[in-house]
């Protein structure tokens, strides 16, 4: 499996897992699950995760795209 495919699959799995957890927490607080999922997106984005030391947002979701030759 190429590094690009592994990164994309890991990113998708992380987003799904975190949104599922936040959605469940929101439901326990009496809110719709979508509120938790929105908060998960904010937490994973540069708004919160990008402000932590080490720039985890850029490490988890790299902006540069490697050249792909078919």
Coordinates of N, CA, C and O in Angstrom, one line a residue:
X1 N 0.9 -1.2 0.0 CA 0.0 0.0 0.0 C 0.9 1.2 0.0 O 1.9 1.3 0.7
X2 N 0.6 2.2 -0.8 CA 1.4 3.4 -0.9 C 1.2 4.3 0.3 O 0.2 4.2 1.0
X3 N 2.1 5.1 0.5 CA 2.1 6.1 1.6 C 0.9 7.0 1.5 O 0.2 7.3 2.5
X4 N 0.5 7.4 0.3 CA -0.6 8.3 0.1 C -1.9 7.6 0.5 O -2.7 8.2 1.2
X5 N -2.1 6.4 0.0 CA -3.3 5.6 0.3 C -3.4 5.4 1.9 O -4.5 5.6 2.4
X6 N -2.3 5.1 2.5 CA -2.3 4.8 3.9 C -2.6 6.1 4.7 O -3.4 6.1 5.7
X7 N -2.1 7.3 4.2 CA -2.4 8.5 4.9 C -3.9 8.9 4.7 O -4.5 9.3 5.7
X8 N -4.4 8.7 3.6 CA -5.8 9.1 3.3 C -6.8 8.2 4.1 O -7.7 8.6 4.8
X9 N -6.5 6.9 4.1 CA -7.3 5.9 4.9 C -7.2 6.2 6.4 O -8.2 6.2 7.1
X10 N -6.0 6.5 6.9 CA -5.9 6.9 8.3 C -6.6 8.2 8.6 O -7.3 8.3 9.7
X11 N -6.6 9.2 7.8 CA -7.3 10.4 8.0 C -8.8 10.2 8.0 O -9.5 10.7 8.9
X12 N -9.3 9.4 7.1 CA -10.7 9.1 7.1 C -11.2 8.4 8.3 O -12.2 8.7 8.9
X13 N -10.4 7.4 8.7 CA -10.7 6.6 9.9 C -10.7 7.5 11.2 O -11.6 7.4 12.0
X14 N -9.7 8.4 11.2 CA -9.7 9.3 12.4 C -10.9 10.3 12.4 O -11.5 10.5 13.5
X15 N -11.2 10.8 11.3 CA -12.4 11.7 11.2 C -13.7 11.0 11.6 O -14.5 11.5 12.4
X16 N -13.9 9.8 11.1 CA -15.1 9.0 11.4 C -15.1 8.7 12.9 O -16.2 8.8 13.6
X17 N -14.0 8.2 13.5 CA -14.0 7.9 14.9 C -14.2 9.0 15.8 O -15.1 9.0 16.7
X18 N -13.6 10.2 15.5 CA -13.7 11.3 16.4 C -15.1 11.9 16.3 O -15.7 12.3 17.3
X19 N -15.7 11.9 15.1 CA -17.0 12.5 14.9 C -18.1 11.5 15.6 O -19.1 12.0 16.1
X20 N -17.8 10.2 15.6 CA -18.7 9.3 16.2 C -18.7 9.5 17.7 O -19.7 9.5 18.4
X21 N -17.5 9.7 18.3 CA -17.3 9.9 19.7 C -18.0 11.2 20.1 O -18.8 11.3 21.1
X22 N -17.7 12.3 19.4 CA -18.3 13.6 19.7 C -19.8 13.6 19.5 O -20.5 14.2 20.3
X23 N -20.3 12.9 18.5 CA -21.7 12.7 18.3 C -22.4 12.0 19.5 O -23.5 12.4 19.9
X24 N -21.8 11.0 20.0 CA -22.3 10.3 21.1 C -22.3 11.1 22.4 O -23.3 11.1 23.1
X25 N -21.3 11.9 22.6 CA -21.3 12.8 23.7 C -22.4 13.9 23.6 O -23.0 14.2 24.6
X26 N -22.6 14.4 22.4 CA -23.6 15.4 22.2 C -25.0 14.8 22.5 O -25.9 15.4 23.1
X27 N -25.2 13.5 22.1 CA -26.5 12.9 22.3 C -26.7 12.7 23.8 O -27.9 12.9 24.3
X28 N -25.7 12.4 24.6 CA -25.8 12.2 26.0 C -26.2 13.5 26.7 O -26.7 13.6 27.8
X29 N -25.8 14.6 26.1 CA -26.1 15.9 26.6 C -27.4 16.5 26.1 O -27.7 17.7 26.4
X30 N -28.1 15.7 25.4 CA -29.5 16.1 24.9 C -29.4 16.9 23.6 O -30.4 17.5 23.3
X31 N -28.3 16.8 22.9 CA -28.2 17.6 21.6 C -28.2 16.6 20.5 O -27.9 15.4 20.7
X32 N -28.6 17.1 19.3 CA -28.5 16.2 18.1 C -27.0 15.8 17.9 O -26.1 16.5 18.2
X33 N -26.8 14.6 17.3 CA -25.5 14.1 17.1 C -24.7 15.0 16.1 O -23.5 15.1 16.3
X34 N -25.4 15.7 15.3 CA -24.7 16.5 14.3 C -24.0 17.7 15.0 O -22.9 18.1 14.5
X35 N -24.5 18.1 16.1 CA -23.8 19.2 16.9 C -22.4 18.6 17.3 O -21.4 19.3 17.2
X36 N -22.3 17.4 17.8 CA -21.1 16.8 18.2 C -20.2 16.6 17.0 O -18.9 16.8 17.1
X37 N -20.7 16.2 15.9 CA -19.9 16.0 14.7 C -19.3 17.3 14.2 O -18.2 17.4 13.7
X38 N -20.1 18.4 14.3 CA -19.6 19.7 13.9 C -18.4 20.1 14.8 O -17.4 20.6 14.4
X39 N -18.6 19.9 16.1 CA -17.6 20.2 17.1 C -16.3 19.4 16.8 O -15.2 19.8 17.0
X40 N -16.5 18.1 16.4 CA -15.4 17.2 16.1 C -14.6 17.8 14.9 O -13.3 17.8 14.9
X41 N -15.3 18.3 13.9 CA -14.6 18.9 12.8 C -13.8 20.2 13.1 O -12.7 20.4 12.7
X42 N -14.4 20.9 14.1 CA -13.7 22.1 14.5 C -12.4 21.7 15.3 O -11.4 22.3 15.2
X43 N -12.6 20.7 16.2 CA -11.5 20.2 17.0 C -10.4 19.6 16.2 O -9.2 19.8 16.5
X44 N -10.7 18.9 15.1 CA -9.7 18.3 14.2 C -9.0 19.3 13.2 O -8.0 19.1 12.7
X45 N -9.6 20.5 13.0 CA -9.1 21.4 12.1 C -8.1 22.3 12.7 O -7.6 22.1 13.9
X46 N -7.6 23.3 12.0 CA -6.5 24.2 12.5 C -7.0 25.1 13.6 O -6.2 25.7 14.3
X47 N -8.3 25.2 13.8 CA -8.8 26.1 14.9 C -8.3 25.6 16.2 O -7.8 26.4 17.0
X48 N -8.4 24.4 16.6 CA -7.9 23.9 17.9 C -6.7 23.0 17.7 O -5.7 23.2 18.4
X49 N -6.7 22.0 16.9 CA -5.6 21.0 16.8 C -4.4 21.7 16.3 O -3.3 21.4 16.7
X50 N -4.6 22.7 15.4 CA -3.4 23.4 14.8 C -2.7 24.4 15.8 O -1.6 24.8 15.6
X51 N -3.4 24.7 16.9 CA -2.8 25.6 17.9 C -2.0 24.9 18.9 O -1.3 25.5 19.7
X52 N -2.1 23.5 18.9 CA -1.3 22.8 19.9 C 0.2 22.7 19.4 O 0.5 22.8 18.3
X53 N 1.1 22.6 20.4 CA 2.5 22.5 20.0 C 2.8 21.3 19.1 O 2.2 20.3 19.3
X54 N 3.7 21.5 18.2 CA 4.1 20.5 17.3 C 3.3 20.4 16.0 O 3.5 19.6 15.1
X55 N 2.3 21.3 15.9 CA 1.5 21.4 14.7 C 0.9 20.0 14.2 O 1.2 19.5 13.2
X56 N 0.1 19.4 15.1 CA -0.4 18.1 14.9 C -1.4 18.1 13.7 O -1.5 17.1 13.0
X57 N -2.1 19.2 13.4 CA -3.0 19.2 12.3 C -2.3 19.0 11.0 O -2.7 18.3 10.1
X58 N -1.1 19.7 10.8 CA -0.4 19.5 9.6 C 0.3 18.2 9.5 O 0.5 17.6 8.4
X59 N 0.6 17.6 10.6 CA 1.2 16.2 10.6 C 0.1 15.2 10.3 O 0.4 14.2 9.6
X60 N -1.1 15.3 10.8 CA -2.1 14.3 10.5 C -2.7 14.5 9.2 O -3.1 13.5 8.5
X61 N -2.9 15.7 8.7 CA -3.5 16.1 7.4 C -2.5 16.9 6.6 O -2.7 18.1 6.5
X62 N -1.5 16.3 6.0 CA -0.5 17.0 5.2 C -1.2 17.7 4.0 O -2.0 17.2 3.3
X63 N -0.7 18.9 3.8 CA -1.3 19.7 2.7 C -0.6 19.4 1.3 O -1.3 19.5 0.3
X64 N 0.6 19.0 1.4 CA 1.3 18.7 0.1 C 0.9 17.4 -0.5 O 0.6 16.5 0.3
X65 N 0.8 17.4 -1.8 CA 0.3 16.2 -2.5 C 1.6 15.6 -3.2 O 2.2 16.3 -4.0
X66 N 1.9 14.4 -2.9 CA 3.0 13.8 -3.7 C 2.6 13.6 -5.1 O 1.5 13.4 -5.4
X67 N 3.6 13.6 -6.0 CA 3.4 13.4 -7.4 C 3.0 12.0 -7.6 O 3.6 11.0 -7.1
X68 N 1.9 11.8 -8.3 CA 1.4 10.4 -8.6 C 1.5 10.2 -10.1 O 0.9 11.0 -10.9
X69 N 2.2 9.2 -10.5 CA 2.3 8.9 -11.9 C 1.6 7.6 -12.2 O 1.8 6.6 -11.6
X70 N 0.7 7.7 -13.2 CA -0.1 6.5 -13.5 C 0.6 5.8 -14.7 O 1.3 6.2 -15.4

